[in-house]
Short mmCIF file of C-alpha atoms in Angstrom, two decimals:
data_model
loop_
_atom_site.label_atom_id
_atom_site.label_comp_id
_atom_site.label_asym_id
_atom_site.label_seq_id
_atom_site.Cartn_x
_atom_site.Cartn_y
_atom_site.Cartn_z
CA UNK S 1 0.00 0.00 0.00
CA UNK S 2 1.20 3.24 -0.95
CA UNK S 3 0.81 6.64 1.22
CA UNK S 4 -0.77 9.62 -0.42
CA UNK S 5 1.31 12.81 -0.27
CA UNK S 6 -0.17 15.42 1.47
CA UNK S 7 0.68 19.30 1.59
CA UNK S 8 0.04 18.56 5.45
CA UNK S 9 2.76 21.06 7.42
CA UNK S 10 3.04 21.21 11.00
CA UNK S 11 2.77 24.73 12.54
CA UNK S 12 5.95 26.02 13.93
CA UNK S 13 4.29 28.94 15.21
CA UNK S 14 5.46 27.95 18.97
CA UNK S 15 8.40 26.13 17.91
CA UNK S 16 9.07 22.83 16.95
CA UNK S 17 7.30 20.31 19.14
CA UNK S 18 9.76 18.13 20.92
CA UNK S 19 9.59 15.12 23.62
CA UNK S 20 11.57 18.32 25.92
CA UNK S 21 9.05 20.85 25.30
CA UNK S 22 6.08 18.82 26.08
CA UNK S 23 7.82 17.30 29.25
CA UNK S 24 8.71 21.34 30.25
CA UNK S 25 4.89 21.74 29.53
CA UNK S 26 3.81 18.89 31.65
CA UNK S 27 5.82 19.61 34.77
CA UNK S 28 4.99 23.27 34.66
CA UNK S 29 1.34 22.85 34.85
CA UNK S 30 1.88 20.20 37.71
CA UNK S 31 3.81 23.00 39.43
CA UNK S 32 1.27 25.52 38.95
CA UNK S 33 -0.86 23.20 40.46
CA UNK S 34 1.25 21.87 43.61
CA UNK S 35 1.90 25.57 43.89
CA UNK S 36 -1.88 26.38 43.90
CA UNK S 37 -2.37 23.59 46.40
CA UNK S 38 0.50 24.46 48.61
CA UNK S 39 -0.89 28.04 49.19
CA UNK S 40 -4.44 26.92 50.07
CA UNK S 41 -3.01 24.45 52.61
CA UNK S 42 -0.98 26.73 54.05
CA UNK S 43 -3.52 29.24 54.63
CA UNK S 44 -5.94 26.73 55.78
CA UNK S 45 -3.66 25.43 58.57
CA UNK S 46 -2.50 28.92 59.84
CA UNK S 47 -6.10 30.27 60.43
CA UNK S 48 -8.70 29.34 62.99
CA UNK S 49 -8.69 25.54 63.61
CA UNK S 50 -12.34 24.72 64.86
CA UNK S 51 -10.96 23.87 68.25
CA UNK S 52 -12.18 26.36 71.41
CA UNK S 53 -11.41 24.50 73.83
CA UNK S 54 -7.33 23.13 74.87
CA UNK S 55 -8.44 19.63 75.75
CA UNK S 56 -10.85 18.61 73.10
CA UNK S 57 -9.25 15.29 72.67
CA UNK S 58 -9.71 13.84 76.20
CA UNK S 59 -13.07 15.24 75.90
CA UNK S 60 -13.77 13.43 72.46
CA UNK S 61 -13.01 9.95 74.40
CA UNK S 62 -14.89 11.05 77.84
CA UNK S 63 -17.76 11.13 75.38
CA UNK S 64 -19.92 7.65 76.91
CA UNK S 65 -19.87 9.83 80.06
CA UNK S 66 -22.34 12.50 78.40
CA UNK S 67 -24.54 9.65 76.51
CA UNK S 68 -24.60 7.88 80.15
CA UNK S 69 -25.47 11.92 81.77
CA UNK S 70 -28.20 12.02 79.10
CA UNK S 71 -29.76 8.79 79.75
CA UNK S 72 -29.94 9.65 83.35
CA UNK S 73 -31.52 13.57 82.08
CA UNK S 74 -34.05 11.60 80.31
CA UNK S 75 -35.04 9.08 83.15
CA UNK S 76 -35.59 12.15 85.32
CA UNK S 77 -38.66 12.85 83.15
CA UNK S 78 -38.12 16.52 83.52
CA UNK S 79 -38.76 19.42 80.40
CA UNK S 80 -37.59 22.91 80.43
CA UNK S 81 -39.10 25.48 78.45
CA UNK S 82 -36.61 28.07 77.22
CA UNK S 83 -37.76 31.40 76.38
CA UNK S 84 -35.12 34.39 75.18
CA UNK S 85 -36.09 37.93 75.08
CA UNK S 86 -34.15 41.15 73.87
CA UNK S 87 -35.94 43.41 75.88
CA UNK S 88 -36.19 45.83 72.95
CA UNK S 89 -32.82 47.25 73.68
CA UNK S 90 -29.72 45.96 72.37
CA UNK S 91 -27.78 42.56 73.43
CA UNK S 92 -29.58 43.22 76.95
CA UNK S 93 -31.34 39.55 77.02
CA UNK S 94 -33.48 38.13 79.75
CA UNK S 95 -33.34 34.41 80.02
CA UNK S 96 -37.04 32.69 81.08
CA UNK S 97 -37.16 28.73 81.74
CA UNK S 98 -40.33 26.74 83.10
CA UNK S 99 -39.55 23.25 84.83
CA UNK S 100 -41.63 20.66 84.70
CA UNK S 101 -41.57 17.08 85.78
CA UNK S 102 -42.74 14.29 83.98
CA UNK S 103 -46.56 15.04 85.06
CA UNK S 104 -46.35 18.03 84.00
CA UNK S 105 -46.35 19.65 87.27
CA UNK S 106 -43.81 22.92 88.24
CA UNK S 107 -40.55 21.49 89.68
CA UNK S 108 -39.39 24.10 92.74
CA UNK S 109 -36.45 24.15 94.77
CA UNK S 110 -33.96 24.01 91.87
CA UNK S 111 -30.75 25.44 91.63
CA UNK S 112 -30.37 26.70 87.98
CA UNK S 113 -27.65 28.49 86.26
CA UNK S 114 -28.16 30.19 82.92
CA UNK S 115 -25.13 30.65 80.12
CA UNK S 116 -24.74 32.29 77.08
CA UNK S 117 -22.26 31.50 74.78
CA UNK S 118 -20.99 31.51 71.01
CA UNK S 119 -20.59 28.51 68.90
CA UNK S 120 -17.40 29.61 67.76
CA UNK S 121 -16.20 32.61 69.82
CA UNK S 122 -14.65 32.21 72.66
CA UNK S 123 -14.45 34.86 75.70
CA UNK S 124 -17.33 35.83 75.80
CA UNK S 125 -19.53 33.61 77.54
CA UNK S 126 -21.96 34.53 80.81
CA UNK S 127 -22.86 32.53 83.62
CA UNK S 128 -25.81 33.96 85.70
CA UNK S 129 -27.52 32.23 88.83
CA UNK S 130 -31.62 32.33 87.92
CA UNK S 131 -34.12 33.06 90.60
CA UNK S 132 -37.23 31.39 91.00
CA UNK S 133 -39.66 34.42 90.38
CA UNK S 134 -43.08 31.53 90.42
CA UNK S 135 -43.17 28.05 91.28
CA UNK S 136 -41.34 26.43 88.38
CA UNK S 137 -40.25 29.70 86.87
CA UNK S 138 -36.61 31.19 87.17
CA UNK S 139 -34.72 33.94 85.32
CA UNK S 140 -31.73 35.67 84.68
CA UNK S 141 -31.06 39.18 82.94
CA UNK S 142 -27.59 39.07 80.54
CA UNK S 143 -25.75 42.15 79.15
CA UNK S 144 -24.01 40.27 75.95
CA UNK S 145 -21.22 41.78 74.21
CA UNK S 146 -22.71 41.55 70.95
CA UNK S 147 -25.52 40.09 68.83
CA UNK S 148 -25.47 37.37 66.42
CA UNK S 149 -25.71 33.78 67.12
CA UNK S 150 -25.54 32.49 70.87
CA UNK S 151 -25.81 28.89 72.68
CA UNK S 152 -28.78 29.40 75.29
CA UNK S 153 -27.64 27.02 78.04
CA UNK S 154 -29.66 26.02 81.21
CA UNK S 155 -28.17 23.93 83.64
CA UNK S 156 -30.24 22.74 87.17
CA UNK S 157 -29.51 21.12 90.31
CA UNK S 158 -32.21 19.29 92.05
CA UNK S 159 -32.63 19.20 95.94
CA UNK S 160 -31.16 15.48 95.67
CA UNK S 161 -28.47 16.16 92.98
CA UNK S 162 -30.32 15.59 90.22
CA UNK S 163 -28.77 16.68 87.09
CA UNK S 164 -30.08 18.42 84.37
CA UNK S 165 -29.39 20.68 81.39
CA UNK S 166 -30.64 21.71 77.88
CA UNK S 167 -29.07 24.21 75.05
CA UNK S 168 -30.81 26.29 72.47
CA UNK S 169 -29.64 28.09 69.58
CA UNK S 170 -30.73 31.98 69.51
CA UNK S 171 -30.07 34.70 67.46
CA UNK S 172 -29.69 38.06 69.39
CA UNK S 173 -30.27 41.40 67.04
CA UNK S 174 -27.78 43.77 67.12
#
């Protein structure tokens, strides 16, 4: 079999294509790449890591000891209803929580503790001591730093050490 001529030329607008030019092409693009790469890591690992707190860890592995805490919580049968407001002036909050046992009857005699605090900010949390201001009913009044998003966090103590606490996410307006 015979091969046809052809006026077929190859360009040499860019030079002559070698095996060198397109392994230079090849390893430059790679580089462009790794150095692409490189940069995001970097500024990935020198910015905030996700961790607020130093021991996050041993906390991590002390985990069955909150699912065992919970479990115990729930047995207790009690509820909490949570109720944030602003006070129409801003980041002044006033924290509102109704216990209830599991007949639905006001639990008194508590010693509750209210904190605010931000999922990812650290410093500046509050911890107030509520009063009981009806049977069942305690508050606290917060000054926060700022608005934005907040952790609502009740925590109570019963008259026999019971144990019991509940979070909710709230958005204070600035």
């Amino acid at each position: 079999m015979k091969s046809a001529s052809s006026d077929f030329q190859p360009t040499t607008r860019f030079g002559l294509l070698t095996g060198r030019g397109v392994l230079i092409g090849l390893l430059s693009a790679f580089a462009v790449v790794f150095t692409a790469n490189g940069l995001l890591i970097y500024n990935a690992l020198s910015t905030f890591d996700g961790i607020e707190v130093a021991d996050a860890y041993q906390k991590g592995r002390a985990y069955n000891h909150v699912l065992e805490a919970m479990e115990i919580q729930k047995q207790l049968g009690w509820s909490a209803a949570v109720e944030v407001d602003d006070k129409g002036s801003a980041h002044d909050v006033r924290l509102r929580v109704a216990f209830t046992d599991r007949a639905g009857q006001p639990l008194r005699g508590l010693t509750p503790h209210g904190v605010f605090y931000r999922p990812v900010v650290g410093g500046l949390d509050q911890r107030l001591a509520m009063k009981e201001i009806s049977p069942g009913r305690y508050e606290a009044e917060f000054h926060l730093a700022e608005g934005g998003n907040w952790i609502a966090r009740v925590a109570a103590e019963g008259p026999h050490g019971e144990k019991f606490a509940q979070e909710q996410r709230v958005t204070i307006r600035d």
